[in-house]
Coordinates of C-alpha atoms and ligand atoms in Angstrom, one line a residue:
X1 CA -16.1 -7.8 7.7
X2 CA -13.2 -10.3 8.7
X3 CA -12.4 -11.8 4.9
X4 CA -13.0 -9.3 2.0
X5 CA -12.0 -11.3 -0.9
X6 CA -10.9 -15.0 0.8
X7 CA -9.5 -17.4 -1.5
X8 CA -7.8 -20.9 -1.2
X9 CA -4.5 -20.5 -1.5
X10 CA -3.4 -21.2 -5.7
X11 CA 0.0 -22.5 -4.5
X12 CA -2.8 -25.9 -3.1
X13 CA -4.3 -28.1 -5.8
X14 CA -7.9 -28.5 -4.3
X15 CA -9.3 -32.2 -5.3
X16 CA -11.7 -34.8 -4.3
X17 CA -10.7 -38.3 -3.5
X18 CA -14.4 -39.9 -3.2
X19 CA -17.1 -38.0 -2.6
X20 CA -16.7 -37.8 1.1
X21 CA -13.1 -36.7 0.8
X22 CA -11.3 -34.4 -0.3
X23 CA -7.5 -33.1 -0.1
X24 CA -6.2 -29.6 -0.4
X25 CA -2.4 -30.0 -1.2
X26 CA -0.8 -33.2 -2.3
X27 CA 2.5 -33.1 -0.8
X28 CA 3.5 -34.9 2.8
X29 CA 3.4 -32.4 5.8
X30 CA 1.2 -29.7 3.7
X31 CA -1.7 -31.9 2.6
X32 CA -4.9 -31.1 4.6
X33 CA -8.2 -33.9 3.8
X34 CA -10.9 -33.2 4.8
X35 CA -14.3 -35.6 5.9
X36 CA -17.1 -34.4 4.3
X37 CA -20.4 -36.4 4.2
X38 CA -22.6 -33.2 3.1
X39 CA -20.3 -31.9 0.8
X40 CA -20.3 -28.4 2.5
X41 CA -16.8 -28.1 2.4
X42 CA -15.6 -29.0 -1.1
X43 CA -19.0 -26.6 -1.8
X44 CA -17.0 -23.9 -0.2
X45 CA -13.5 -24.8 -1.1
X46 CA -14.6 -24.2 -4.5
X47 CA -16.5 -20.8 -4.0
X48 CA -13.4 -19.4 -2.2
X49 CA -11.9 -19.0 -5.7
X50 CA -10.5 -15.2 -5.4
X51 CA -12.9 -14.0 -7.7
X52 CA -15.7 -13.7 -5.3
X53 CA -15.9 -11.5 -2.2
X54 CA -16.7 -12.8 1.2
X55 CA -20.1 -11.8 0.3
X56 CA -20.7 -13.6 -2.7
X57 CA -19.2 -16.7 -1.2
X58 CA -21.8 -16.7 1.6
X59 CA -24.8 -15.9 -1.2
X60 CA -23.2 -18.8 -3.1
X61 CA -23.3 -21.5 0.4
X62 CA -26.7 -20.5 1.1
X63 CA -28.3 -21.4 -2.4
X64 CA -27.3 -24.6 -1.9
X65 CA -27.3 -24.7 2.1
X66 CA -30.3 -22.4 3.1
X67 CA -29.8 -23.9 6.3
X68 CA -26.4 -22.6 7.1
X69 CA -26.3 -18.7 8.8
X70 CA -23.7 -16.5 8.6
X71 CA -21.9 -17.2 11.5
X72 CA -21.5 -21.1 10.0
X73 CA -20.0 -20.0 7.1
X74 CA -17.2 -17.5 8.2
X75 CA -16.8 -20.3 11.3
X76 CA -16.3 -22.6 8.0
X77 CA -13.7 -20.0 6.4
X78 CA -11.9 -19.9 9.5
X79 CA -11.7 -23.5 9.9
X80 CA -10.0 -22.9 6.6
X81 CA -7.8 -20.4 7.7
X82 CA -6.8 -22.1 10.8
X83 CA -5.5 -24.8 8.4
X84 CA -2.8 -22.1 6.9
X85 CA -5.5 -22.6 3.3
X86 CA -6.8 -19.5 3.4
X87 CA -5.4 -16.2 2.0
X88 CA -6.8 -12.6 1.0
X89 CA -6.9 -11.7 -3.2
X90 CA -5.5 -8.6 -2.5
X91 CA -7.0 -7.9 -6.1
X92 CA -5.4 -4.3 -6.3
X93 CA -1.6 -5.1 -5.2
X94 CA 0.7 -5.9 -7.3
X95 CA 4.6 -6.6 -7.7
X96 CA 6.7 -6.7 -10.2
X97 CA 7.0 -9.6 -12.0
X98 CA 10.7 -10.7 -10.8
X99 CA 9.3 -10.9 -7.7
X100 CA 6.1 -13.2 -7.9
X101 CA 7.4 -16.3 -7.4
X102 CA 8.6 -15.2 -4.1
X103 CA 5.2 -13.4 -3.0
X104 CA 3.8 -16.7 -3.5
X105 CA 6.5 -18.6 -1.8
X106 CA 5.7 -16.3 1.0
X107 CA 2.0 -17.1 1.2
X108 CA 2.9 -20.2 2.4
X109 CA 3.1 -19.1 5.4
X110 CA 0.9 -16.2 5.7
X111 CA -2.8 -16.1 6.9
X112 CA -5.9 -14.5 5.9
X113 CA -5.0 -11.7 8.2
X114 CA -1.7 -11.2 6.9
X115 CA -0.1 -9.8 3.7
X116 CA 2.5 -11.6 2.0
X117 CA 3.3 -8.9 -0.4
X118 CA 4.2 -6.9 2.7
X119 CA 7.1 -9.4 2.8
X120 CA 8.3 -8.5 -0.1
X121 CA 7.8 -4.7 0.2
X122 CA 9.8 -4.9 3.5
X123 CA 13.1 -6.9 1.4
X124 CA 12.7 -4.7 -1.5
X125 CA 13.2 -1.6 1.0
X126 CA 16.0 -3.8 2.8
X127 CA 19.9 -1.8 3.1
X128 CA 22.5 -4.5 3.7
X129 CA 26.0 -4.5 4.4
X130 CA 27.5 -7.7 2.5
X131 CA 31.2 -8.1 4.0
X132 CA 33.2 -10.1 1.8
X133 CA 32.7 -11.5 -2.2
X134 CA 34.5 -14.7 -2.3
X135 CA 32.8 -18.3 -2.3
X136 CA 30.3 -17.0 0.4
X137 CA 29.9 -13.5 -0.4
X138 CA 29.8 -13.5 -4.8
X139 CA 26.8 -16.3 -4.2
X140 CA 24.7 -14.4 -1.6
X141 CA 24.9 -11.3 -3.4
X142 CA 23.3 -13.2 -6.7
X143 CA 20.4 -14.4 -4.2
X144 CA 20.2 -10.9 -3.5
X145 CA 20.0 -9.5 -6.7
X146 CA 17.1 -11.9 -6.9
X147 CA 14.9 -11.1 -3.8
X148 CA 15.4 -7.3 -5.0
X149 CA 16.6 -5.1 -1.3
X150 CA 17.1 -1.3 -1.9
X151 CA 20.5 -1.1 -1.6
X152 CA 23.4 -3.6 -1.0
X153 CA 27.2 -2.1 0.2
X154 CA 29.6 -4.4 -0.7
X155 CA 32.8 -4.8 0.8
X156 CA 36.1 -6.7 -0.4
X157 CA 39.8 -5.8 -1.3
X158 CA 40.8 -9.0 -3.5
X159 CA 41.3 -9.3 -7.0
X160 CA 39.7 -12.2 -9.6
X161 CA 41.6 -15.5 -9.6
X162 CA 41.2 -17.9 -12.0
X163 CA 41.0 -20.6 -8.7
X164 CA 37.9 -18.4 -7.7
X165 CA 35.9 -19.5 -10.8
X166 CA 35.0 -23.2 -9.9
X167 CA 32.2 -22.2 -7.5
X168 CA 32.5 -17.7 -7.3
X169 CA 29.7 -18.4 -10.7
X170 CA 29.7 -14.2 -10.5
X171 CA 32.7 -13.8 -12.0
X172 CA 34.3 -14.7 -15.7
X173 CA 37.1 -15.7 -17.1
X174 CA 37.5 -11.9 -18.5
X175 CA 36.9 -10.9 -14.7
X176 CA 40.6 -12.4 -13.6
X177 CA 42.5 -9.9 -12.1
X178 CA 40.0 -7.1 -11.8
X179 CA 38.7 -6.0 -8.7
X180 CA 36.0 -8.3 -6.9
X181 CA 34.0 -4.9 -6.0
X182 CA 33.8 -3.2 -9.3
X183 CA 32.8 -6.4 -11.0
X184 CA 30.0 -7.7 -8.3
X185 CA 28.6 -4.2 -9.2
X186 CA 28.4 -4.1 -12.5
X187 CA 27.0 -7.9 -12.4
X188 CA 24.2 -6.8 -10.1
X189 CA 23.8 -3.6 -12.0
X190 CA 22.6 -6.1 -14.9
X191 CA 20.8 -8.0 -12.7
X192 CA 18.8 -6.2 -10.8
X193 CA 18.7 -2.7 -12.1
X194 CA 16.8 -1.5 -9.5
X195 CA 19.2 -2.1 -5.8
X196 CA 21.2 0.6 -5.6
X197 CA 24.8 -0.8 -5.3
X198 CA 27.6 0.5 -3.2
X199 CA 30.9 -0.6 -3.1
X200 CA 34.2 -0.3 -0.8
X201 CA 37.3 -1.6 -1.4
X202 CA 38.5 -2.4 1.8
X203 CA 40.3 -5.5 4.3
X204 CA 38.7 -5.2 7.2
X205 CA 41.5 -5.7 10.5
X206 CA 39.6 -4.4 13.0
X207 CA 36.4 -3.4 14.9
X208 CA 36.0 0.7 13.6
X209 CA 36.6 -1.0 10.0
X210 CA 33.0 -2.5 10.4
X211 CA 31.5 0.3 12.6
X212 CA 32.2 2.9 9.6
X213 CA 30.4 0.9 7.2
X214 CA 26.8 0.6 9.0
X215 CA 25.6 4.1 8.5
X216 CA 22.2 3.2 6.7
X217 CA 22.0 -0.6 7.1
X218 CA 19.5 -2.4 8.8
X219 CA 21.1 -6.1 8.2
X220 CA 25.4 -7.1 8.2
X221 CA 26.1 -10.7 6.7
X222 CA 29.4 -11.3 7.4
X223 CA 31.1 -13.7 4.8
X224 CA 34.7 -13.3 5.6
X225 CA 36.4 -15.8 7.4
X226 CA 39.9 -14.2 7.5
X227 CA 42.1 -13.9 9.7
X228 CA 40.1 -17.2 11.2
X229 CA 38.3 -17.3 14.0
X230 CA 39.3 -13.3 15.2
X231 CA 37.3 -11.7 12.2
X232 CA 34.0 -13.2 13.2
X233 CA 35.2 -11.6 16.3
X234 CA 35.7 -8.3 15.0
X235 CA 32.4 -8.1 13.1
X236 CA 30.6 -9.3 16.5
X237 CA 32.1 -6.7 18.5
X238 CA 31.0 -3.8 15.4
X239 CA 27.6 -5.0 14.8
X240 CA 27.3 -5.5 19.0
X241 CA 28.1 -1.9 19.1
X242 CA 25.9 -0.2 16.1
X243 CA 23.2 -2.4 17.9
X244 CA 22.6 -4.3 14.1
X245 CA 21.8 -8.2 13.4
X246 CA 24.2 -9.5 11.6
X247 CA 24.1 -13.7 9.6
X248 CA 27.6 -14.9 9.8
X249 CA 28.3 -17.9 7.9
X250 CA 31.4 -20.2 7.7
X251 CA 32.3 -23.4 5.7
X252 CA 34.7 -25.8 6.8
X253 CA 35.4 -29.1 4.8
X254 CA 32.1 -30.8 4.0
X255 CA 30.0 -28.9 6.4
X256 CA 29.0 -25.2 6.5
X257 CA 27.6 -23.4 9.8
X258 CA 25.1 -20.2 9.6
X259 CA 24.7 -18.2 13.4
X260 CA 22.5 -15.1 14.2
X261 CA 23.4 -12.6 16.2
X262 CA 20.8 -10.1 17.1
X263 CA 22.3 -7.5 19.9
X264 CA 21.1 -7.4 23.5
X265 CA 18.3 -10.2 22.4
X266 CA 20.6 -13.3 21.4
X267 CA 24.0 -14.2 22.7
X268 CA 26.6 -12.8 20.6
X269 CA 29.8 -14.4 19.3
X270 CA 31.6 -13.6 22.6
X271 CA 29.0 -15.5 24.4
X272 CA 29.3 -18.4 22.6
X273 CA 33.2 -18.2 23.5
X274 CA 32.3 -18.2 27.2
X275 CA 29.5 -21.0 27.0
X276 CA 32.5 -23.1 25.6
X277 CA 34.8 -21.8 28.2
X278 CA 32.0 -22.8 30.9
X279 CA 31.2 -25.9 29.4
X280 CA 33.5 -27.7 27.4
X281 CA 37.3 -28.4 29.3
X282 CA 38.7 -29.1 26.1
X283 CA 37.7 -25.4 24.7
X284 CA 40.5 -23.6 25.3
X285 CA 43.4 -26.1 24.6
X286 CA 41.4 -26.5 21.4
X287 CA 41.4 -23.4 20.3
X288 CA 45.0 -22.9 21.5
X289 CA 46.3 -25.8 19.7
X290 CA 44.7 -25.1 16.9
X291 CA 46.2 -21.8 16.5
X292 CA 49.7 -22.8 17.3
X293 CA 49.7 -24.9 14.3
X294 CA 48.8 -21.7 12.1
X295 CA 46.7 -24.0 10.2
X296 CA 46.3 -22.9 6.4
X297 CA 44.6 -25.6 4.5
X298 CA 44.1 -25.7 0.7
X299 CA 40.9 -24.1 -0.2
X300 CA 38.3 -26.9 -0.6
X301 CA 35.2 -24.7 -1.2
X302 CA 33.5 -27.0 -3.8
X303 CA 30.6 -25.2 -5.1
X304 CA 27.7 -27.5 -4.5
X305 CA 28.1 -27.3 -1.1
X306 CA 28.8 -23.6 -0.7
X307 CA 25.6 -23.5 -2.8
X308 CA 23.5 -25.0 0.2
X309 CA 25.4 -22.6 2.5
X310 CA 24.9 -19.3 1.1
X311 CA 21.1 -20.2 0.0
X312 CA 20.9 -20.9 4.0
X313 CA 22.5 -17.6 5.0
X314 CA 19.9 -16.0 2.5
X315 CA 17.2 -17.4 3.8
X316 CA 18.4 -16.6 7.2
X317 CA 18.3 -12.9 6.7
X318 CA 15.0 -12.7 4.9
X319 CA 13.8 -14.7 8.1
X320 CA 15.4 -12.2 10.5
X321 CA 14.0 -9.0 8.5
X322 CA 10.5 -10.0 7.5
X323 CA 9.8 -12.7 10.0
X324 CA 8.2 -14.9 7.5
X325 CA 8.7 -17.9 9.0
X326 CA 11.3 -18.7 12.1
X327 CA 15.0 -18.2 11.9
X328 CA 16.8 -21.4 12.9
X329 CA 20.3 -19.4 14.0
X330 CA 19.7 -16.8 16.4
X331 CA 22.1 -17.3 19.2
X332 CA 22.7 -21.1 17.9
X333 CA 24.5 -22.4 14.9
X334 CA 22.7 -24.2 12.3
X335 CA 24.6 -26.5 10.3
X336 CA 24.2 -28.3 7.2
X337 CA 26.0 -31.3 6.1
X338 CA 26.8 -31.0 2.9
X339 CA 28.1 -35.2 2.4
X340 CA 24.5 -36.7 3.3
X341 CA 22.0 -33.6 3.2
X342 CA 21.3 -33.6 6.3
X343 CA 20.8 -30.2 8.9
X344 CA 20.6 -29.5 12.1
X345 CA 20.7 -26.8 14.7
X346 CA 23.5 -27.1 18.3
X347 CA 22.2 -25.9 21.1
X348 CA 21.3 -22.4 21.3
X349 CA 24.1 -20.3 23.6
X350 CA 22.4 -18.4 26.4
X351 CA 23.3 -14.6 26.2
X352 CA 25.8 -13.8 29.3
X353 CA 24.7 -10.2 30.1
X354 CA 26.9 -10.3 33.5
X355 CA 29.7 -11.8 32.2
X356 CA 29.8 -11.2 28.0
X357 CA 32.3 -8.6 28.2
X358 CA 31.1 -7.0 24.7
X359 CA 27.4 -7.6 24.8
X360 CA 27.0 -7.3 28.5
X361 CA 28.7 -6.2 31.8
X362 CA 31.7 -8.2 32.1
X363 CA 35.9 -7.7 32.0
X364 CA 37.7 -9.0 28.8
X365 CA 40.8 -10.0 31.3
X366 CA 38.4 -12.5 33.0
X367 CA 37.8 -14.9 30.7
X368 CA 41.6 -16.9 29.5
X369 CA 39.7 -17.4 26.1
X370 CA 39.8 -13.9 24.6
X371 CA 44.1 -13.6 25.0
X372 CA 44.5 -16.3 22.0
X373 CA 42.2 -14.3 19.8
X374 CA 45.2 -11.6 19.1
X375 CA 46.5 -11.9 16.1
X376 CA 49.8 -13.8 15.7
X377 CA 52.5 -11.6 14.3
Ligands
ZN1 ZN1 27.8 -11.4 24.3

């Protein structure tokens, strides 16, 4: 049988408005009403409770529709279904109790057919490489400890500051000048006692750096954004490589900017590099101006709005792993304004396989814009 034991989904409040109408939801953009002169519907609403199986459900319709078959009643549960309403019991699965509130979350989006606790299962059995524990890093890898992966490998090489404790909420005051490593992991050891923490005390400066820390990881977020502009470099060229997705995310003044790169299916960072150099003139004077100044401004991470960034770049990776809903940065850079709360995605980068001379076929001496990425002594 298609349903076994169909129920509406309890994340919906299920209520009548007259009795020809009725709502499930009560929120814009997931409300669904329905039109119901015979009162079928809100009959069946109410009988696809959890408790019942499929089969009682259609016993219950036809005591008080005798007229409806079968077929009219799974047709109606379908309808349901169709609407996103409908979801299996799954009476004998479980999770633990931390994670609930995300299994249900997850229902959201799932269908009758579908099993939003596999969601879970496939982030709690999740190995991900976290480079970097400042502003960006110390936040995801709380969000972590939360959605509960198997094992997170954390890499950093800094020491506690006192100026990191305005927005890095992992760290204490008793934290300053201890390792970032040693004290994310006993943090997410109290946690979370159940991920399995691994950590490296390491600067990365180049692309090996990266390559050596991927054995066993099915996910890279990259949260360091030093040297600028030639790290996200490295870490594409690594992840490019070891053929693993990686969420890169980067804040800049009142904005922050999440990207995907999934090898060989997305552009990579390289690509975007030559879909400016294609497409914008100004691209490379940009880029060269801006490095001639050695710019070095004041750190203005102000932790509401890294807040928005990091839960983004969380998000992102769940999306990418479990494909619970669409990502919104693979091959494109979604950005979020942090001054008026507003979001948006560019325009996706094509990926360059002839040309993309680390994701594809082409020559690094083509292309002027790679030169200026060398460090400056
Ligand atoms: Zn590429």
């Amino acid at each position: 049988m298609k349903y076994k034991h169909p129920r509406i989904k309890p994340i919906y409040p299920v209520y009548q408005l007259n009795k020809k109408q009725f709502r499930v939801g009560a929120q814009l953009g997931i409300t669904t009403e329905f039109d119901d002169e015979e009162g079928q519907f809100w009959t069946l609403a109410n009988l696809l409770d959890g408790v019942r199986s499929f089969s009682e459900v259609v016993v219950g319709m036809k005591l008080k529709y005798p007229e409806l078959t079968f077929k009219d009643i799974e047709k109606g549960i379908d309808f349901l279904n169709e609407e996103g309403l409908i979801e299996e019991t799954f009476p004998r699965k479980s999770v633990e109790d931390r994670y609930i509130a995300n299994v249900n979350y997850f229902s959201r989006y799932c269908k009758a057919e579908d099993d939003r606790f596999e969601i879970q299962d496939k982030i709690n059995n999740l190995n991900i490489l976290l480079l970097g524990l400042g502003g960006g890093g110390s936040n995801i890898v709380t969000l972590l400890a939360g959605l509960g992966p198997k094992m997170i490998r954390m890499v950093d090489y800094d020491r506690v500051e006192s100026s990191n404790l305005g927005r890095q909420l992992l760290y204490r005051e008793a934290d300053v000048g201890e390792k970032k490593t040693a004290v994310a992991k006993r943090a997410i050891n109290e946690m979370n006692s159940g991920i399995k923490v691994e950590i490296v005390d390491k600067k990365i400066v180049d692309v090996n750096d990266v390559v050596e820390l991927t054995e066993g990881i099915d996910i890279v977020i990259c949260a360091i954004d030093e040297p600028p502009f030639i790290i996200h470099r490295i870490v594409n060229e690594a992840i490019v490589k070891v053929g693993l997705p990686c969420v890169f995310g980067a804040s800049q003044v009142s904005r922050g900017r999440v990207y995907t790169v999934i090898p060989q299916k997305t552009g990579c960072f390289d690509c975007m590099n030559l879909n400016f150099s294609k497409n914008d003139p100004k691209f490379i004077e940009q880029f060269v101006g801006f490095r001639n100044i050695q710019f070095n401004p004041p750190s203005i991470a102000y932790g509401p709005g890294i807040f928005q960034l990091t839960a983004s770049i969380v998000d992102e990776l769940i999306r990418v792993v479990t494909g619970y809903t669409e990502p919104k940065s693979l091959g494109t850079q979604y950005e979020i304004n942090y001054e008026d709360g507003n979001s948006f995605t560019h325009k996706t980068w094509p990926r360059f396989e002839d040309d993309c001379p680390t994701c594809g076929k082409g020559d690094v001496s083509q292309w002027e814009i790679f030169q200026y990425y060398q460090e400056k002594k």
